[in-house]
Amino acid sequence: MLQTISPDLLPFITTVINGSLMSGHVPTAFKKARVIPILKKPALDPSDNSNYRPVSLLSFLSKILERVVCNQLSDYLMQNNLHDPNQSGFKAAHSTETALLAVTEKLHAARSAKLSSVLILLDLSAAFDTVNHKTLLSTLGSLGICGTAWEWFASYLDGRSYQIPRLLLGSQCNISSWMTAHQLKLNPSKTELLIIPGDPSPAQDLAISLSNSMISPSATARNLGVTMDNQLSFSSHVTNVTRSCRFLLYNIRRIRPFLSTQATQVLV
């Protein structure tokens, strides 16, 4: 998305990002998230709330700011060798494959030495949701992150808020249940979402989850052959019809010398 932005806007975005980093403050608007429930697996009961995974959607600028900070923090940890030597997650050039390879090699080595091994696999419940902010900030401080940088993380974690589209949630659940009961499958590529705001202010970028597919809003949507827009002006529909008529009239004009007056009138 950043690549599609006009170059004229990039200096302003840079100013906003640098302003946040230098002041150690994250704007309140950047800390507001919209939570969209996503069904964990298509076969699960959509009427059971425990079968949903919450997905937090942030603003475009907030995600840019997070990416910048993540890159700088990762570089700092890597350059100062602050990662645990056995860590594979959230580490450049490492992944689940490197973790599996390291464990497998140790197991093979123990087996070759005629030694038995015990592998204990642990799983945390809602690991990312239960991170203690004070503990996290203390850990960052122990890694040498202090001053404005530490204040930025404290500001980032403080005063965060979220909202859930409850009005749509009931309808989504009913639709998903009905489709599941009738063994119907949603076609995400042909599913559209149009938000018509009640006032001139910009509409919220509200996405919904339907049958385990994320549907993002668009400025226009085709309904029963008519292109509707979020202002109900039908300007897009008029433009499309006009373009189609011009194309047809142009083709009729090309074959007009071979048509009678009556045939031309029928075509027009």
Coordinates of C-alpha atoms in Angstrom, one line a residue:
M1 CA 0.0 0.0 0.0
L2 CA 2.9 2.4 0.8
Q3 CA 4.1 2.0 -2.8
T4 CA 0.9 3.3 -4.2
I5 CA 1.0 6.6 -2.1
S6 CA 1.8 9.8 -3.9
P7 CA 5.5 10.8 -3.4
D8 CA 4.2 14.2 -2.3
L9 CA 2.8 12.6 0.9
L10 CA 5.9 10.7 1.9
P11 CA 7.7 13.7 3.5
F12 CA 4.6 14.2 5.8
I13 CA 4.5 10.6 6.7
T14 CA 8.2 10.7 7.5
T15 CA 7.7 13.7 9.7
V16 CA 4.9 12.0 11.7
I17 CA 7.0 8.9 12.2
N18 CA 10.2 10.8 13.2
G19 CA 8.1 13.0 15.5
S20 CA 6.8 10.1 17.4
L21 CA 10.3 8.4 17.7
M22 CA 12.0 11.6 18.8
S23 CA 9.4 12.6 21.3
G24 CA 8.9 9.2 22.8
H25 CA 5.2 9.5 22.4
V26 CA 2.7 7.5 20.4
P27 CA -0.5 9.4 19.2
T28 CA -3.7 8.2 20.8
A29 CA -5.3 7.7 17.4
F30 CA -2.5 5.2 16.6
K31 CA -3.4 3.1 19.6
K32 CA -7.0 2.5 18.7
A33 CA -7.7 -0.9 17.1
R34 CA -10.7 -2.6 15.6
V35 CA -11.0 -6.2 16.6
I36 CA -12.4 -8.6 13.9
P37 CA -13.3 -12.2 15.0
I38 CA -12.0 -14.8 12.6
L39 CA -13.2 -18.4 12.8
K40 CA -10.1 -20.6 13.7
K41 CA -11.1 -23.4 11.4
P42 CA -13.9 -23.6 8.8
A43 CA -15.4 -26.7 10.3
L44 CA -15.8 -25.2 13.8
D45 CA -19.2 -24.1 15.1
P46 CA -19.6 -20.4 14.2
S47 CA -22.1 -19.9 17.1
D48 CA -19.4 -20.7 19.7
N49 CA -17.4 -17.6 20.6
S50 CA -14.4 -19.7 21.8
N51 CA -13.9 -20.8 18.2
Y52 CA -13.0 -17.3 17.0
R53 CA -9.6 -15.7 17.0
P54 CA -9.6 -12.0 17.5
V55 CA -7.6 -10.0 14.8
S56 CA -6.6 -6.5 15.7
L57 CA -6.7 -4.0 12.9
L58 CA -4.7 -0.8 13.2
S59 CA -4.5 2.4 11.1
F60 CA -2.2 2.5 8.2
L61 CA 0.2 5.0 9.8
S62 CA 0.3 3.0 13.0
K63 CA 1.4 -0.1 11.2
I64 CA 4.2 1.9 9.4
L65 CA 5.3 3.2 12.8
E66 CA 5.3 -0.4 14.3
R67 CA 7.3 -1.7 11.3
V68 CA 10.0 1.1 11.7
V69 CA 10.4 0.4 15.4
C70 CA 10.4 -3.3 14.9
N71 CA 13.2 -3.0 12.4
Q72 CA 15.3 -0.7 14.6
L73 CA 14.8 -2.9 17.6
S74 CA 15.7 -6.1 15.7
D75 CA 18.9 -4.4 14.4
Y76 CA 19.8 -3.2 17.9
L77 CA 19.4 -6.7 19.4
M78 CA 21.3 -8.4 16.5
Q79 CA 24.2 -5.9 16.5
N80 CA 24.7 -6.2 20.2
N81 CA 24.3 -10.0 20.3
L82 CA 21.4 -9.7 22.8
H83 CA 19.4 -12.6 21.4
D84 CA 19.3 -15.9 23.3
P85 CA 21.6 -18.3 21.3
N86 CA 18.8 -20.9 21.2
Q87 CA 16.2 -18.4 20.0
S88 CA 14.7 -18.8 16.6
G89 CA 11.5 -16.8 16.7
F90 CA 11.5 -13.1 15.7
K91 CA 15.1 -13.4 14.7
A92 CA 16.6 -12.6 11.3
A93 CA 17.5 -15.7 9.2
H94 CA 15.8 -17.9 11.7
S95 CA 12.4 -19.7 11.7
T96 CA 10.6 -22.8 12.8
E97 CA 12.7 -24.7 10.4
T98 CA 16.0 -23.7 12.2
A99 CA 14.4 -24.5 15.6
L100 CA 13.3 -28.0 14.4
L101 CA 16.7 -28.6 12.8
A102 CA 18.6 -27.7 16.0
V103 CA 16.3 -29.9 18.2
T104 CA 16.5 -32.8 15.7
E105 CA 20.3 -32.7 15.5
K106 CA 20.6 -32.8 19.3
L107 CA 18.2 -35.8 19.5
H108 CA 20.2 -37.6 16.8
A109 CA 23.4 -36.9 18.6
A110 CA 22.1 -38.2 21.9
R111 CA 20.8 -41.3 20.1
S112 CA 24.1 -41.9 18.4
A113 CA 25.7 -41.8 21.9
K114 CA 23.3 -44.5 23.1
L115 CA 21.5 -41.9 25.3
S116 CA 17.8 -41.6 25.7
S117 CA 16.1 -38.2 25.3
V118 CA 12.8 -36.7 26.6
L119 CA 11.2 -34.0 24.6
I120 CA 8.7 -31.8 26.5
L121 CA 6.4 -29.6 24.3
L122 CA 4.9 -26.6 26.1
D123 CA 2.1 -24.4 24.9
L124 CA 1.0 -21.1 26.5
S125 CA -2.6 -20.1 26.6
A126 CA -3.1 -16.7 24.8
A127 CA 0.6 -16.0 25.0
F128 CA 0.5 -12.7 23.3
D129 CA -2.6 -11.5 25.2
T130 CA -1.1 -12.2 28.7
V131 CA 2.2 -10.4 28.4
N132 CA 2.7 -8.2 31.5
H133 CA 3.5 -4.6 30.4
K134 CA 5.6 -3.9 33.5
T135 CA 7.6 -7.0 33.0
L136 CA 8.1 -6.2 29.3
L137 CA 9.3 -2.7 30.0
S138 CA 11.6 -4.0 32.7
T139 CA 13.1 -6.5 30.2
L140 CA 13.6 -3.8 27.6
G141 CA 15.4 -1.7 30.3
S142 CA 17.7 -4.7 31.1
L143 CA 18.6 -4.9 27.4
G144 CA 19.9 -1.3 27.5
I145 CA 16.9 0.4 26.0
C146 CA 16.5 3.6 28.0
G147 CA 15.6 7.3 27.7
T148 CA 13.4 8.4 24.9
A149 CA 13.4 4.9 23.3
W150 CA 12.1 3.3 26.6
E151 CA 9.5 6.1 26.9
W152 CA 8.2 5.4 23.4
F153 CA 7.5 1.8 24.3
A154 CA 5.8 2.9 27.6
S155 CA 3.6 5.3 25.6
Y156 CA 2.9 2.6 23.0
L157 CA 1.6 0.2 25.7
D158 CA -0.4 2.8 27.7
G159 CA -3.9 3.8 27.0
R160 CA -4.6 1.4 24.2
S161 CA -8.3 0.8 23.2
Y162 CA -10.2 -1.4 20.8
Q163 CA -13.7 -1.7 19.4
I164 CA -15.7 -4.7 18.1
P165 CA -18.4 -4.3 15.5
R166 CA -21.2 -5.9 17.6
L167 CA -24.0 -4.9 15.3
L168 CA -22.5 -6.9 12.5
L169 CA -21.3 -9.8 14.6
G170 CA -24.8 -11.3 15.1
S171 CA -25.6 -11.1 11.4
Q172 CA -22.2 -12.6 10.5
C173 CA -22.8 -15.5 12.9
N174 CA -26.3 -16.2 11.5
I175 CA -25.1 -16.1 7.9
S176 CA -22.2 -18.4 8.6
S177 CA -24.4 -20.8 10.5
W178 CA -27.0 -20.9 7.7
M179 CA -24.3 -21.4 5.0
T180 CA -22.7 -24.2 7.0
A181 CA -26.1 -25.9 7.6
H182 CA -26.9 -25.8 3.9
Q183 CA -23.3 -26.9 2.9
L184 CA -22.7 -23.6 0.9
K185 CA -19.3 -22.1 0.4
L186 CA -18.6 -18.4 0.2
N187 CA -16.8 -17.0 -2.8
P188 CA -14.5 -14.3 -1.2
S189 CA -13.5 -12.9 -4.6
K190 CA -17.1 -12.0 -5.4
T191 CA -18.2 -10.9 -2.0
E192 CA -18.2 -7.1 -1.5
L193 CA -18.7 -4.8 1.5
L194 CA -20.0 -1.2 1.1
I195 CA -20.3 1.2 4.0
I196 CA -22.6 4.2 3.6
P197 CA -21.8 6.8 6.3
G198 CA -24.5 8.7 8.1
D199 CA -22.7 12.0 7.9
P200 CA -20.1 13.7 5.7
S201 CA -17.2 12.6 7.9
P202 CA -15.0 9.8 6.5
A203 CA -16.4 6.3 7.0
Q204 CA -14.5 3.9 9.2
D205 CA -12.4 1.3 7.5
L206 CA -14.4 -1.5 8.9
A207 CA -13.6 -5.0 7.7
I208 CA -15.7 -8.1 8.5
S209 CA -15.1 -11.8 8.8
L210 CA -17.5 -14.0 7.0
S211 CA -17.1 -17.8 6.7
N212 CA -13.4 -17.5 7.7
S213 CA -12.7 -14.9 5.0
M214 CA -11.8 -11.3 5.6
I215 CA -14.0 -8.9 3.5
S216 CA -12.7 -5.3 3.3
P217 CA -14.9 -2.4 2.3
S218 CA -14.7 -0.8 -1.1
A219 CA -15.8 2.6 -2.5
T220 CA -18.2 1.0 -4.9
A221 CA -20.1 -2.4 -5.1
R222 CA -22.2 -4.0 -7.8
N223 CA -25.7 -4.8 -6.7
L224 CA -28.2 -6.4 -9.1
G225 CA -26.4 -4.9 -12.1
V226 CA -26.2 -1.4 -10.6
T227 CA -22.9 0.0 -9.3
M228 CA -23.6 1.7 -6.0
D229 CA -21.1 4.0 -4.2
N230 CA -20.8 4.9 -0.5
Q231 CA -22.4 8.3 -1.1
L232 CA -25.4 6.9 -3.0
S233 CA -24.7 9.3 -5.8
F234 CA -24.6 6.6 -8.5
S235 CA -22.0 8.6 -10.3
S236 CA -19.9 5.4 -10.8
H237 CA -22.9 3.6 -12.3
V238 CA -23.6 6.6 -14.7
T239 CA -19.9 6.6 -15.7
N240 CA -19.9 2.9 -16.4
V241 CA -23.1 3.0 -18.4
T242 CA -21.9 6.0 -20.4
R243 CA -18.6 4.3 -21.2
S244 CA -20.5 1.2 -22.3
C245 CA -22.9 3.2 -24.5
R246 CA -20.0 5.1 -26.1
F247 CA -18.3 1.8 -26.9
L248 CA -21.4 0.3 -28.5
L249 CA -22.2 3.5 -30.5
Y250 CA -18.6 3.6 -31.8
N251 CA -19.0 0.0 -33.1
I252 CA -22.4 0.8 -34.7
R253 CA -20.8 3.8 -36.3
R254 CA -18.1 1.6 -37.9
I255 CA -20.7 -0.6 -39.5
R256 CA -23.3 2.1 -40.2
P257 CA -22.5 2.2 -44.0
F258 CA -23.6 -1.4 -44.3
L259 CA -26.9 -1.0 -42.3
S260 CA -30.3 0.2 -43.4
T261 CA -32.0 3.1 -41.5
Q262 CA -34.4 0.6 -39.8
A263 CA -31.6 -1.7 -38.7
T264 CA -29.7 1.2 -37.3
Q265 CA -32.7 2.4 -35.3
V266 CA -33.2 -1.1 -33.9
L267 CA -29.5 -1.3 -32.8
V268 CA -29.6 2.2 -31.2

